[in-house]
Amino acid sequence: MSKRNIRGAVALCAMALVLAPLGIAHADAAKDVQVAGRALTFLENGPTGKAVLGVVFDPSKPASVAEKNAVMAAIGGGMSAGAVTLTGKPVEASAVSGVSGVAALYVTTGVNVGAAAKAKKLITIGSDPSCATSGACVMSVSADPKVEIIVNRAAAAAVGAVFKAAFRMMIREV
């Protein structure tokens, strides 16, 4: 193999390594949103029918914007998840304190709106487990490689979220 081919192969590998985390993080946005929607149906007095899911992103963070785009594309004109049909509404992180008309917020990775969402009594859902374990989100959902739902008890209590007993047996609480 010539030096030119080796350099080309190294450059291609480097590019793949740089782009791989973005692809992995958003490869299953549709599945994650489906799990999030179903989780919302396990709330006592949770949303039914049509509900708006605010998708919170930070426009200064390319990964956050990419995840927002993937989630919005997954929801499309409406995504049915059990008894609820979700529609999406992009929400900049700086605008969370003024958001209205949303049933819950889907928080993209690397964005923290915990205090603003708690003040509005909004349930926050993220795809990053650290969002829930840190208390920045009420719950985190992940569908790949297997479904995992983590609920932060303190964050849930702070927004008045009470989950049905059947749901609590399927999740991990922190």
Coordinates of C-alpha atoms in Angstrom, one line a residue:
M1 CA 0.0 0.0 0.0
S2 CA 1.4 3.4 -0.9
K3 CA 1.9 6.2 1.5
R4 CA -0.8 8.2 -0.2
N5 CA -3.3 5.3 0.2
I6 CA -2.3 4.9 3.9
R7 CA -2.8 8.6 4.5
G8 CA -6.2 8.5 2.8
A9 CA -7.2 5.4 4.9
V10 CA -6.1 7.1 8.1
A11 CA -8.0 10.3 7.2
L12 CA -11.1 8.3 6.4
C13 CA -10.9 6.4 9.8
A14 CA -10.3 9.7 11.6
M15 CA -13.4 11.2 10.0
A16 CA -15.5 8.1 10.9
L17 CA -14.4 8.3 14.5
V18 CA -15.3 12.0 14.7
L19 CA -18.7 11.5 13.1
A20 CA -19.6 8.2 14.8
P21 CA -20.8 9.6 18.1
L22 CA -23.3 11.9 16.4
G23 CA -24.7 9.0 14.4
I24 CA -24.9 6.6 17.4
A25 CA -26.5 9.2 19.6
H26 CA -29.3 9.9 17.1
A27 CA -29.7 6.6 15.3
D28 CA -32.7 5.5 17.4
A29 CA -34.4 8.9 18.0
A30 CA -37.7 7.4 16.8
K31 CA -37.5 4.5 19.3
D32 CA -36.4 6.8 22.1
V33 CA -39.4 9.1 21.5
Q34 CA -41.7 6.2 21.3
V35 CA -40.5 5.0 24.7
A36 CA -40.8 8.5 26.1
G37 CA -44.4 8.8 24.8
R38 CA -45.4 5.4 26.3
A39 CA -43.8 6.4 29.6
L40 CA -45.9 9.6 29.7
T41 CA -49.0 7.3 29.5
F42 CA -48.0 5.8 32.9
L43 CA -48.4 9.1 34.7
E44 CA -51.3 9.5 37.0
N45 CA -53.5 12.1 35.1
G46 CA -51.0 12.0 32.3
P47 CA -51.7 13.2 28.8
T48 CA -54.0 11.4 26.4
G49 CA -55.1 12.2 22.9
K50 CA -52.9 14.9 21.2
A51 CA -50.0 16.2 23.3
V52 CA -47.2 18.6 22.4
L53 CA -43.7 17.5 23.3
G54 CA -41.3 20.5 23.5
V55 CA -37.9 19.5 22.1
V56 CA -35.3 21.6 24.0
F57 CA -32.0 22.3 22.2
D58 CA -29.1 24.7 22.4
P59 CA -28.5 26.4 19.1
S60 CA -24.8 26.9 20.0
K61 CA -24.2 23.2 20.3
P62 CA -24.2 21.3 17.0
A63 CA -24.9 17.9 18.7
S64 CA -27.9 19.3 20.5
V65 CA -29.3 20.8 17.2
A66 CA -28.7 17.4 15.4
E67 CA -30.5 15.5 18.1
K68 CA -33.4 18.0 18.0
N69 CA -33.6 17.6 14.2
A70 CA -33.6 13.8 14.6
V71 CA -36.3 13.9 17.3
M72 CA -38.5 16.3 15.3
A73 CA -38.1 14.1 12.2
A74 CA -39.0 11.0 14.2
I75 CA -42.2 12.7 15.5
G76 CA -43.1 14.1 12.0
G77 CA -46.7 15.2 11.9
G78 CA -47.6 13.1 14.9
M79 CA -46.4 9.9 16.6
S80 CA -48.8 7.6 18.4
A81 CA -47.5 6.1 21.6
G82 CA -50.2 4.2 23.4
A83 CA -53.0 6.5 24.3
V84 CA -51.2 9.7 23.3
T85 CA -50.2 11.1 19.9
L86 CA -47.2 13.4 20.2
T87 CA -46.5 16.4 18.1
G88 CA -43.2 18.2 18.4
K89 CA -42.3 21.8 19.1
P90 CA -38.7 23.0 19.0
V91 CA -37.8 25.1 22.1
E92 CA -34.5 26.9 22.6
A93 CA -33.1 26.2 26.0
S94 CA -33.1 29.9 26.8
A95 CA -36.9 30.0 26.2
V96 CA -38.0 27.2 28.5
S97 CA -39.1 29.6 31.3
G98 CA -41.6 31.1 28.8
V99 CA -42.8 27.9 27.1
S100 CA -46.5 27.1 27.1
G101 CA -48.8 24.5 25.6
V102 CA -46.5 21.5 26.1
A103 CA -47.2 18.3 28.0
A104 CA -43.5 17.6 28.6
L105 CA -40.0 18.5 27.5
Y106 CA -37.6 16.3 25.6
V107 CA -34.1 17.6 26.6
T108 CA -31.3 17.0 24.1
T109 CA -28.0 15.8 25.3
G110 CA -25.8 18.5 26.9
V111 CA -28.6 20.9 27.7
N112 CA -29.7 21.6 31.3
V113 CA -33.1 23.3 31.9
G114 CA -33.9 21.5 35.2
A115 CA -34.6 24.7 37.3
A116 CA -36.7 26.4 34.6
A117 CA -38.7 23.2 33.9
K118 CA -39.2 22.6 37.6
A119 CA -40.5 26.2 38.0
K120 CA -43.0 25.5 35.2
K121 CA -43.9 22.0 36.7
L122 CA -42.9 20.3 33.4
I123 CA -41.8 16.8 33.1
T124 CA -38.4 16.6 31.4
I125 CA -37.2 13.5 29.5
G126 CA -33.7 13.0 28.1
S127 CA -32.0 10.3 26.1
D128 CA -28.8 10.6 28.3
P129 CA -29.0 8.6 31.5
S130 CA -26.9 11.3 33.3
C131 CA -29.7 13.7 32.8
A132 CA -31.9 11.7 35.2
T133 CA -29.2 10.5 37.5
S134 CA -28.1 14.1 38.1
G135 CA -31.6 15.3 38.7
A136 CA -31.6 17.6 35.7
C137 CA -34.4 15.5 34.1
V138 CA -37.3 13.6 35.6
M139 CA -36.5 10.6 33.4
S140 CA -34.2 9.3 30.8
V141 CA -35.2 6.9 28.1
S142 CA -33.1 4.7 25.8
A143 CA -34.3 2.0 23.4
D144 CA -30.9 0.7 22.2
P145 CA -29.6 -1.9 22.9
K146 CA -32.5 -2.5 25.2
V147 CA -35.2 -0.3 26.7
E148 CA -34.0 1.4 29.8
I149 CA -36.0 4.0 31.7
I150 CA -34.5 5.9 34.7
V151 CA -36.6 8.1 36.9
N152 CA -35.2 10.6 39.4
R153 CA -37.6 10.5 42.4
A154 CA -36.7 14.0 43.6
A155 CA -37.1 15.6 40.2
A156 CA -40.4 13.8 39.7
A157 CA -41.6 15.0 43.1
A158 CA -40.5 18.5 42.4
V159 CA -42.8 18.7 39.3
G160 CA -45.6 16.7 40.9
A161 CA -45.2 13.7 38.6
V162 CA -46.7 10.5 40.1
F163 CA -46.2 7.3 38.1
K164 CA -48.6 4.3 38.2
A165 CA -47.4 1.3 40.2
A166 CA -47.2 -0.9 37.2
F167 CA -44.7 1.5 35.6
R168 CA -42.5 1.7 38.7
M169 CA -41.8 -2.1 38.4
M170 CA -40.4 -1.6 34.9
I171 CA -38.0 1.3 35.6
R172 CA -34.9 2.1 37.7
E173 CA -35.5 4.8 40.2
V174 CA -32.6 6.9 41.5

